[in-house]
Tab-separated table of C-alpha atoms in Angstrom:
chain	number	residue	atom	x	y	z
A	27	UNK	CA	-25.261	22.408	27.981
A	28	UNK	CA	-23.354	22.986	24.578
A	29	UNK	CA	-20.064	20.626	24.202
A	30	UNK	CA	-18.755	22.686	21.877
A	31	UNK	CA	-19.175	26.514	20.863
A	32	UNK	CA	-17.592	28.294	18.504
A	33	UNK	CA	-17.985	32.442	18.028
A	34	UNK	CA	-16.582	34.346	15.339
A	35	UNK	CA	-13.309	32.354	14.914
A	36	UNK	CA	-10.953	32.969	12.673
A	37	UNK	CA	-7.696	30.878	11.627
A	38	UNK	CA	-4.600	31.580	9.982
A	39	UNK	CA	-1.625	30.084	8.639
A	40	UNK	CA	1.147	31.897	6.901
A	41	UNK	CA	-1.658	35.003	6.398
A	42	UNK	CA	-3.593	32.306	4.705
A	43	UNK	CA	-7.231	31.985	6.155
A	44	UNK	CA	-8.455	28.731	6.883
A	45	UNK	CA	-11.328	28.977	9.197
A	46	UNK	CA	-13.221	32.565	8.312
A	47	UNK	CA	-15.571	33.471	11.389
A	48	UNK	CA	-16.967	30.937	12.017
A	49	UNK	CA	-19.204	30.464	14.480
A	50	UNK	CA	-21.976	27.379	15.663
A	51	UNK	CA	-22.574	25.351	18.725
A	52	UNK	CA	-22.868	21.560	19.235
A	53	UNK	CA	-25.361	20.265	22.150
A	54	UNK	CA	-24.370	17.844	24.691
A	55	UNK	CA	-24.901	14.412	23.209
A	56	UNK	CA	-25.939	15.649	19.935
A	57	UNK	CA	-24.395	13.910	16.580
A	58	UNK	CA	-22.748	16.319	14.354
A	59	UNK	CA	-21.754	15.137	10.749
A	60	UNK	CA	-19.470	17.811	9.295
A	61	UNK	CA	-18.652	17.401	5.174
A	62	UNK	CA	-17.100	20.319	2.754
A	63	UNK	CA	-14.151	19.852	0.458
A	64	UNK	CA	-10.471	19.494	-0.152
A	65	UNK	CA	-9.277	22.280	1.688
A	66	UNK	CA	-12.553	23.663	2.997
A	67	UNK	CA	-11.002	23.761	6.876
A	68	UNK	CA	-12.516	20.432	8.654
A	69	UNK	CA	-9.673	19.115	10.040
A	70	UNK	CA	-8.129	23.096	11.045
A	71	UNK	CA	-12.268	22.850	12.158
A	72	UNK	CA	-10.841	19.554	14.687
A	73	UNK	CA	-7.727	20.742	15.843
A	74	UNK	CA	-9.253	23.942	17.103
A	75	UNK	CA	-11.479	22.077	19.105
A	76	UNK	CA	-8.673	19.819	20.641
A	77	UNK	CA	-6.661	23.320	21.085
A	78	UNK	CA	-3.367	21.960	18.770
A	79	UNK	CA	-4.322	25.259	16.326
A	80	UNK	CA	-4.603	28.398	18.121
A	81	UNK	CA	-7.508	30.975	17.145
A	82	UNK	CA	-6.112	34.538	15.058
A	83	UNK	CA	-9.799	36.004	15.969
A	84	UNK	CA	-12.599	34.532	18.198
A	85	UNK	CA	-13.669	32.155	21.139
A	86	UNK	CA	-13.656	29.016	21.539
A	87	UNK	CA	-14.867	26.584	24.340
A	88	UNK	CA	-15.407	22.986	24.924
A	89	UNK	CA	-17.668	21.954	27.701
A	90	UNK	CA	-17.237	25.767	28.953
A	91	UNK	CA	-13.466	25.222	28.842
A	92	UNK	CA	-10.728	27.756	26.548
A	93	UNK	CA	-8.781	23.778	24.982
A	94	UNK	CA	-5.882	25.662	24.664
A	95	UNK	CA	-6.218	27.206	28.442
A	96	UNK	CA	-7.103	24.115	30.203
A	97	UNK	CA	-5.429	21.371	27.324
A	98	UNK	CA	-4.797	18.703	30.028
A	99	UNK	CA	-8.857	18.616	31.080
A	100	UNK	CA	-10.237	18.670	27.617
A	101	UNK	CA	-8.228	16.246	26.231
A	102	UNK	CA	-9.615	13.899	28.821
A	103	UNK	CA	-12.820	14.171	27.679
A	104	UNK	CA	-12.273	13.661	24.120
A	105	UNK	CA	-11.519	10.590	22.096
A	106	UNK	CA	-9.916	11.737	18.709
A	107	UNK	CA	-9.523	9.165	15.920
A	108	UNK	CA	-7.291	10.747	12.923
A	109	UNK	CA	-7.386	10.858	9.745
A	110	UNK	CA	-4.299	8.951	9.600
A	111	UNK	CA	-2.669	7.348	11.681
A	112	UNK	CA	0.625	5.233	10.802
A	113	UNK	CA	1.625	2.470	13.167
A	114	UNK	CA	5.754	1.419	12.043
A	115	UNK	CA	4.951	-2.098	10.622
A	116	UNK	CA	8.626	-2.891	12.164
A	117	UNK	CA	7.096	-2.883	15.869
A	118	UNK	CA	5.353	-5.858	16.899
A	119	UNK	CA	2.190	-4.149	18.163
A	120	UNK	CA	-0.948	-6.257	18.980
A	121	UNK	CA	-4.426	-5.227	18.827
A	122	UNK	CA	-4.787	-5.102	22.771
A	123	UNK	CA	-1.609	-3.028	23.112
A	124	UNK	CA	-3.393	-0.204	19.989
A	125	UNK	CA	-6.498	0.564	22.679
A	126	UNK	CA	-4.917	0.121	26.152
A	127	UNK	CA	-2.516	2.565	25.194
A	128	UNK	CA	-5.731	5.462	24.640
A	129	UNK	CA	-6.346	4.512	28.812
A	130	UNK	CA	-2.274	4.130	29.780
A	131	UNK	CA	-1.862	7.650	28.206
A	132	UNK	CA	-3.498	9.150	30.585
A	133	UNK	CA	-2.118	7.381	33.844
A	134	UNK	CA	0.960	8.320	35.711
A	135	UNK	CA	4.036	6.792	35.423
A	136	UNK	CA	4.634	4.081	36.019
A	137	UNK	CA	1.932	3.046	33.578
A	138	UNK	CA	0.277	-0.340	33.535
A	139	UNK	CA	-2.708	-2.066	32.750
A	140	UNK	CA	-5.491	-3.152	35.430
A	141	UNK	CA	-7.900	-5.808	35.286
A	142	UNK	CA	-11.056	-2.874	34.788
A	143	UNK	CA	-8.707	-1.182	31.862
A	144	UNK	CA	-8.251	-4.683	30.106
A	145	UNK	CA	-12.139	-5.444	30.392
A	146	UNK	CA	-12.724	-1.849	29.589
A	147	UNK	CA	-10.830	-2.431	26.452
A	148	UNK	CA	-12.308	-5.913	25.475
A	149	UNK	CA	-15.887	-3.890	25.691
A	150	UNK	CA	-14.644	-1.513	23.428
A	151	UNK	CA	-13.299	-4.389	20.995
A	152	UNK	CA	-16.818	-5.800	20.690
A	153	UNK	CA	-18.310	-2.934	20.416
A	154	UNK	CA	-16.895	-2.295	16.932
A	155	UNK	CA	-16.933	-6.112	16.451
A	156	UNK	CA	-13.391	-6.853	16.484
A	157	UNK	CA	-12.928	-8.479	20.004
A	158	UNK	CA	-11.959	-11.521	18.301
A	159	UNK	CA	-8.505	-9.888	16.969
A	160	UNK	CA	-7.143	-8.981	20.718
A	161	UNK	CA	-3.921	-11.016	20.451
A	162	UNK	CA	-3.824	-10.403	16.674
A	163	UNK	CA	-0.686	-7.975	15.110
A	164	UNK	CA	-2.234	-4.592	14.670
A	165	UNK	CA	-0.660	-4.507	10.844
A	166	UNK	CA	-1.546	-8.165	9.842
A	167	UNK	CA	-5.450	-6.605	9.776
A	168	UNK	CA	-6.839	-4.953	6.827
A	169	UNK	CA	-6.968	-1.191	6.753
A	170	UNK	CA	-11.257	-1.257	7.459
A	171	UNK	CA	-10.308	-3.347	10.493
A	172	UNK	CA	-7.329	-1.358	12.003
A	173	UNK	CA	-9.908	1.731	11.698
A	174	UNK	CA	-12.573	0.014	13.729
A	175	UNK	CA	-9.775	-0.644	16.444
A	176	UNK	CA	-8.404	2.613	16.705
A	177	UNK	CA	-12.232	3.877	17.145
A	178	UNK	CA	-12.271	1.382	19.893
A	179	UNK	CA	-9.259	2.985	21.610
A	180	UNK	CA	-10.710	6.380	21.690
A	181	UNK	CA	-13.662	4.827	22.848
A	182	UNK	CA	-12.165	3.087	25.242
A	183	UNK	CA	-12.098	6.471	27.570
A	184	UNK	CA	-14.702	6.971	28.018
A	185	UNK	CA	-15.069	10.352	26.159
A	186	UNK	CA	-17.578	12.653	26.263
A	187	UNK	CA	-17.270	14.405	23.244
A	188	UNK	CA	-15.788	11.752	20.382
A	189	UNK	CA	-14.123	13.067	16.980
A	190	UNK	CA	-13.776	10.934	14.308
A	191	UNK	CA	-11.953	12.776	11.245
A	192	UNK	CA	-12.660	10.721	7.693
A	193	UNK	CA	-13.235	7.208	9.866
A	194	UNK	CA	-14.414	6.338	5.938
A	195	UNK	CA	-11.954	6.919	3.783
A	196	UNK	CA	-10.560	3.604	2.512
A	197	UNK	CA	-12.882	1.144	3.618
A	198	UNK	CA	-15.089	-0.525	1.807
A	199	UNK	CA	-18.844	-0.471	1.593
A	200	UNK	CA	-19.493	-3.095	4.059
A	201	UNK	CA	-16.956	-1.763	6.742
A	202	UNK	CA	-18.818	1.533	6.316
A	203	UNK	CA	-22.252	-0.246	7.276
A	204	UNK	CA	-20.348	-1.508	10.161
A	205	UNK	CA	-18.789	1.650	11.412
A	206	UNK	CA	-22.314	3.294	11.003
A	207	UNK	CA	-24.069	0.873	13.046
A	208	UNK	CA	-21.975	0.724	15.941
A	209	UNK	CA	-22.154	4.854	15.662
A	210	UNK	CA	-25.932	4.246	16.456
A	211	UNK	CA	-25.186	2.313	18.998
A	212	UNK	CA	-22.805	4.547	20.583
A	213	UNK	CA	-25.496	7.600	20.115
A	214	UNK	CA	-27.669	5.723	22.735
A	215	UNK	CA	-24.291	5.997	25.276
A	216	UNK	CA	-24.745	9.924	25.544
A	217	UNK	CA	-21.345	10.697	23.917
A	218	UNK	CA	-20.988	14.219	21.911
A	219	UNK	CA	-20.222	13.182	18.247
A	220	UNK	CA	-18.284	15.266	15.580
A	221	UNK	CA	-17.630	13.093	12.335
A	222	UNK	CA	-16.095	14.755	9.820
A	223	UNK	CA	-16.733	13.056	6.501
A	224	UNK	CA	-16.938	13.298	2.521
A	225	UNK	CA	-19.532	11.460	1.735
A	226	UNK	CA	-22.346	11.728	4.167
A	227	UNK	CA	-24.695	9.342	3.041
A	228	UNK	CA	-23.851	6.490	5.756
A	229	UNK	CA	-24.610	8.544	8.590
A	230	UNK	CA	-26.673	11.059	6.997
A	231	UNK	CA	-29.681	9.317	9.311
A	232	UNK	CA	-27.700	9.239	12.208
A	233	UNK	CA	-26.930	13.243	12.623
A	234	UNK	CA	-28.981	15.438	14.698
A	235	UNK	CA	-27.257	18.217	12.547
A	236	UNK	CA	-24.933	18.468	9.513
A	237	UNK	CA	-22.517	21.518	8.510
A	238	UNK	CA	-21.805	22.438	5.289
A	239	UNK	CA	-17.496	23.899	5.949
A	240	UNK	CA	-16.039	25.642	3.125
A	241	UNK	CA	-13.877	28.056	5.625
A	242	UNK	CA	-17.406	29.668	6.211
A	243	UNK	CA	-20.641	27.297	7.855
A	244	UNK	CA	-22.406	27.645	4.451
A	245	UNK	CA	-25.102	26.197	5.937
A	246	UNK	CA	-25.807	24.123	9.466
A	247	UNK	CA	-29.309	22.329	10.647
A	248	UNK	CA	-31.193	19.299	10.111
A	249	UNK	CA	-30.321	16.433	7.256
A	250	UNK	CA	-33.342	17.654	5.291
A	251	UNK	CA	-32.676	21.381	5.658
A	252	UNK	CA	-29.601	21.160	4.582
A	253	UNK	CA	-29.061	18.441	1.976
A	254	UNK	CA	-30.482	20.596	-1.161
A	255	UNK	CA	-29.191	21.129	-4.013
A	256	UNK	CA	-29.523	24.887	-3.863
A	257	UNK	CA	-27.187	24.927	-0.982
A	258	UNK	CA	-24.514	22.273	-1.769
A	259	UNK	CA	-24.439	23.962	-4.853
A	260	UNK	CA	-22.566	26.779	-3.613
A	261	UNK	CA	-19.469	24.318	-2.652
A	262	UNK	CA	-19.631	21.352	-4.976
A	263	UNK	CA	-21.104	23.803	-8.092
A	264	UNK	CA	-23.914	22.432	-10.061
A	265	UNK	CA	-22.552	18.877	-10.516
A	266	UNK	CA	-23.925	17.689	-7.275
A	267	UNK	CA	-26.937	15.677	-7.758
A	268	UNK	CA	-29.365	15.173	-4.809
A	269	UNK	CA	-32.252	12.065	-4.613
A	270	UNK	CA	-35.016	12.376	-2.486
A	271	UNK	CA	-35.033	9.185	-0.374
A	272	UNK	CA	-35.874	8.019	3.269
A	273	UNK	CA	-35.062	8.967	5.933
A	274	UNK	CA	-32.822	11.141	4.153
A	275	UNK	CA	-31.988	12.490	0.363
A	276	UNK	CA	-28.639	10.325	-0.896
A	277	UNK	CA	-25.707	12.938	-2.281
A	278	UNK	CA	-23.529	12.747	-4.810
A	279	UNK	CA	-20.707	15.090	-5.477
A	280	UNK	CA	-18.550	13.425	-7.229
A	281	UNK	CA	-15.969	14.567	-4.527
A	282	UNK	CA	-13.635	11.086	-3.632
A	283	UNK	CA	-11.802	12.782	-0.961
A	284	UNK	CA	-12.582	15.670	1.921
């Protein structure tokens, strides 16, 4: 079953084209890395498959589903983590509050927290190793360690199909290590993931496929099919440099953000 398909889509804004037919499709439980550019369309890429940016040209469908037809379904199944996301430093927000509210969201009013939510949520903590900082303030932790908890609310859901836009920008080396190896771990869970990213490297080994966006899918397949230099060329011109390694070659663009 494909999560996510994508045929001949075009989008617009202000005549201005930001997706130009495009067109791919994403397995069920497959790992998608997705890297291009400033401006080359991934997030426009994201918010089409949520259904927030509507289509000028094309089809889209997630799980079989139009996400701007059926919104309220497909949102269910998706945890989204944003590029940014600000939290007001002026409200007292705790950790534990950050990834109940992903499961309260979705509950009818009025909305409170059961026993399975709260151990759902702990799971989720220690997944992305932070289940120590449940009673902590959200905004006393560093900005690596808010972006591990706010993958552990969308995680939290349960989600089928999990986007994570830039999860990397901003944290350091040793934060990205993290946030890759709880990825692997989370492949093993059968989740659909899309992780849109600049620098590829960290989870180069983890992808099942990676797309090359630049409004067009300049190229889409395997790690080693489509980390040459003759094809990231044609985005990142000929400074990109390229070294062979295992299990897959290391990139360097000298692009610092996507």
């Amino acid at each position: 079953m494909n999560a996510v398909e994508f045929k001949n889509v075009t989008v617009e804004f202000d005549g201005n084209i930001a997706l130009d037919n495009v067109s791919f499709e994403i397995k069920d439980k497959e790992f998608i890395a997705i890297m291009g550019p400033n401006g080359s369309g991934k997030t426009t890429l994201l918010k089409t498959i949520l259904g927030l940016v509507y289509p000028s040209k094309g089809e889209v469908k997630v799980y079989g589903y139009n996400p701007i037809e059926h919104a309220s379904k497909i949102r269910k199944m998706i945890g989204y983590v944003p590029q940014r996301e600000y939290i007001s430093r002026d409200i007292p927000v705790k950790v534990k509050d950050v990834v109940l509210m992903g499961m309260l969201i979705h509950k009818n009013i009025p909305r409170f927290a059961r026993k399975v939510d709260i151990e759902t949520a702990i799971e989720a903590l220690k997944i992305v190793g932070m289940d120590w900082a449940w009673d902590k303030p959200f905004n006393a932790l560093s900005g690596g360690q808010q972006q591990r908890v706010l993958i552990a609310r969308s995680i939290a859901t349960n989600p089928k199909l999990l986007i994570l836009d830039e999860p990397l920008t901003g944290v350091d080396v040793a934060t990205q290590t993290v946030i890759a190896e709880f990825l692997g771990h989370l492949k093993t869970k059968d989740i659909t993931i899309i992780f849109v990213t600049h620098d590829v490297n960290p989870i180069s080994h983890l992808s099942d496929k990676i797309m090359i966006l630049n409004r067009k899918v300049i190229a889409y397949g395997k790690p080693n099919n489509v980390l040459k230099p003759e094809i990231l060329s044609k985005v990142y011109g000929d400074s990109i440099k390229v070294f062979e390694c295992y299990p897959c070659p290391i990139i360097v663009t000298g692009d610092t953000h996507g």
